[in-house]
């Protein structure tokens, strides 16, 4: 089962996960990070950036793969996930831009982009830690409800709910692309460690569906239940619909000192 860690706030989640990423990079300087966009993982990236500047750590060999990208945005569009990852992750932490890959949403090469991305992940030896947020529809990456647990990187049509949620980043709701290219649930499940973060009441249903099931393609986040090493880091509000809260708290309070997340 997933280890569920209930933290006071997003900043505390950021510190906890950043510390774990730091240990990974110390042990393995060319670690492969799975990078999520959205507002949820931002505290992780800023805490890691602060840690790296406070106590220097060589991150130049770290590699990264983004989860997803919009299809058809002009190159360099500020809301393309390539631009977001560069701005929020690569620059503040000081990663090497050439080591960070994002699915290619360019229409000219879109038919082979999924296959190419899968190959690139395999060539890198797979993802060590995959950071995940979760959408209100229960999606991880951009795997909207109905996505196969075996799916690989491919083009998906966004739900209108997800487009509406992401409209805040665009000048008009109509500007939100209709299609995206996203790692599949099968791709995500191949990462060696999944770290799912969620904050706020609006995510409580999606978190409960992901963590406590039932396991169904209708709740894409529930695919994490098939993974042997998952850490779910959430605040009280996002945890509020979980049935086994007492047990999660009990397990965390009695966690063996030698065990990382
Ligand atoms: C987008 C991203 C997801 C992210 C979700 C939630 O749809 N593709 O990876 O988890 O938004 O976003 P937020 O973290 O801003 O709530």
PDB file of N, CA and C in Angstrom, residues 13 23 28-29 34 39 62 78 86 90 135 178 180 187 195 211 221 223 226 228 242:
ATOM      1  N   UNK A  13       5.514  19.728   3.075  1.00  0.00           N
ATOM      2  CA  UNK A  13       5.592  18.652   2.079  1.00  0.00           C
ATOM      3  C   UNK A  13       6.808  18.873   1.189  1.00  0.00           C
ATOM      4  N   UNK A  23      18.909  13.356  -0.973  1.00  0.00           N
ATOM      5  CA  UNK A  23      19.618  12.114  -0.611  1.00  0.00           C
ATOM      6  C   UNK A  23      19.820  11.226  -1.839  1.00  0.00           C
ATOM      7  N   UNK A  28      23.338   9.161  -6.002  1.00  0.00           N
ATOM      8  CA  UNK A  28      23.361   8.855  -7.431  1.00  0.00           C
ATOM      9  C   UNK A  28      23.312  10.174  -8.204  1.00  0.00           C
ATOM     10  N   UNK A  29      24.481  10.769  -8.478  1.00  0.00           N
ATOM     11  CA  UNK A  29      24.518  12.118  -9.063  1.00  0.00           C
ATOM     12  C   UNK A  29      23.788  12.237 -10.403  1.00  0.00           C
ATOM     13  N   UNK A  34      11.369  12.259 -12.311  1.00  0.00           N
ATOM     14  CA  UNK A  34      10.146  12.423 -13.092  1.00  0.00           C
ATOM     15  C   UNK A  34       9.465  13.694 -12.611  1.00  0.00           C
ATOM     16  N   UNK A  39       0.567  23.492  -9.936  1.00  0.00           N
ATOM     17  CA  UNK A  39       1.029  24.278  -8.793  1.00  0.00           C
ATOM     18  C   UNK A  39       1.472  23.386  -7.630  1.00  0.00           C
ATOM     19  N   UNK A  62      22.149  15.416 -13.071  1.00  0.00           N
ATOM     20  CA  UNK A  62      20.783  14.935 -12.844  1.00  0.00           C
ATOM     21  C   UNK A  62      20.003  14.977 -14.158  1.00  0.00           C
ATOM     22  N   UNK A  78       4.878  30.527 -23.354  1.00  0.00           N
ATOM     23  CA  UNK A  78       5.197  30.538 -21.921  1.00  0.00           C
ATOM     24  C   UNK A  78       4.426  29.511 -21.100  1.00  0.00           C
ATOM     25  N   UNK A  86      11.292  24.610 -17.412  1.00  0.00           N
ATOM     26  CA  UNK A  86      12.541  25.390 -17.456  1.00  0.00           C
ATOM     27  C   UNK A  86      12.527  26.464 -16.376  1.00  0.00           C
ATOM     28  N   UNK A  90      14.235  23.725 -13.800  1.00  0.00           N
ATOM     29  CA  UNK A  90      15.610  23.682 -14.308  1.00  0.00           C
ATOM     30  C   UNK A  90      16.415  24.885 -13.829  1.00  0.00           C
ATOM     31  N   UNK A 135      -5.180  15.761 -10.578  1.00  0.00           N
ATOM     32  CA  UNK A 135      -6.197  16.724 -10.986  1.00  0.00           C
ATOM     33  C   UNK A 135      -7.534  16.426 -10.316  1.00  0.00           C
ATOM     34  N   UNK A 178      -6.706  21.489 -26.832  1.00  0.00           N
ATOM     35  CA  UNK A 178      -7.675  20.393 -26.713  1.00  0.00           C
ATOM     36  C   UNK A 178      -6.945  19.075 -26.455  1.00  0.00           C
ATOM     37  N   UNK A 180      -3.192  16.811 -25.549  1.00  0.00           N
ATOM     38  CA  UNK A 180      -1.914  16.812 -24.828  1.00  0.00           C
ATOM     39  C   UNK A 180      -1.191  15.521 -25.186  1.00  0.00           C
ATOM     40  N   UNK A 187       3.542   3.870 -18.086  1.00  0.00           N
ATOM     41  CA  UNK A 187       4.858   4.527 -18.006  1.00  0.00           C
ATOM     42  C   UNK A 187       5.131   4.943 -16.566  1.00  0.00           C
ATOM     43  N   UNK A 195       5.875   9.583  -5.882  1.00  0.00           N
ATOM     44  CA  UNK A 195       5.559  10.513  -4.789  1.00  0.00           C
ATOM     45  C   UNK A 195       4.407  11.392  -5.262  1.00  0.00           C
ATOM     46  N   UNK A 211      -6.032   6.509  -3.376  1.00  0.00           N
ATOM     47  CA  UNK A 211      -5.349   5.748  -2.330  1.00  0.00           C
ATOM     48  C   UNK A 211      -6.165   4.540  -1.875  1.00  0.00           C
ATOM     49  N   UNK A 221      -5.767   7.871 -10.876  1.00  0.00           N
ATOM     50  CA  UNK A 221      -4.821   7.894  -9.764  1.00  0.00           C
ATOM     51  C   UNK A 221      -4.781   6.576  -9.009  1.00  0.00           C
ATOM     52  N   UNK A 223      -4.249   3.839 -10.074  1.00  0.00           N
ATOM     53  CA  UNK A 223      -3.172   2.982 -10.613  1.00  0.00           C
ATOM     54  C   UNK A 223      -2.002   2.911  -9.648  1.00  0.00           C
ATOM     55  N   UNK A 226      -1.131  -0.301  -7.684  1.00  0.00           N
ATOM     56  CA  UNK A 226      -0.411  -1.438  -8.257  1.00  0.00           C
ATOM     57  C   UNK A 226       1.094  -1.296  -8.082  1.00  0.00           C
ATOM     58  N   UNK A 228       4.681  -0.926  -6.005  1.00  0.00           N
ATOM     59  CA  UNK A 228       5.202  -1.375  -4.707  1.00  0.00           C
ATOM     60  C   UNK A 228       5.775  -0.270  -3.822  1.00  0.00           C
ATOM     61  N   UNK A 242     -10.197  10.303   3.578  1.00  0.00           N
ATOM     62  CA  UNK A 242      -9.578   8.975   3.681  1.00  0.00           C
ATOM     63  C   UNK A 242     -10.182   8.214   4.858  1.00  0.00           C
TER      64      UNK A 242
END
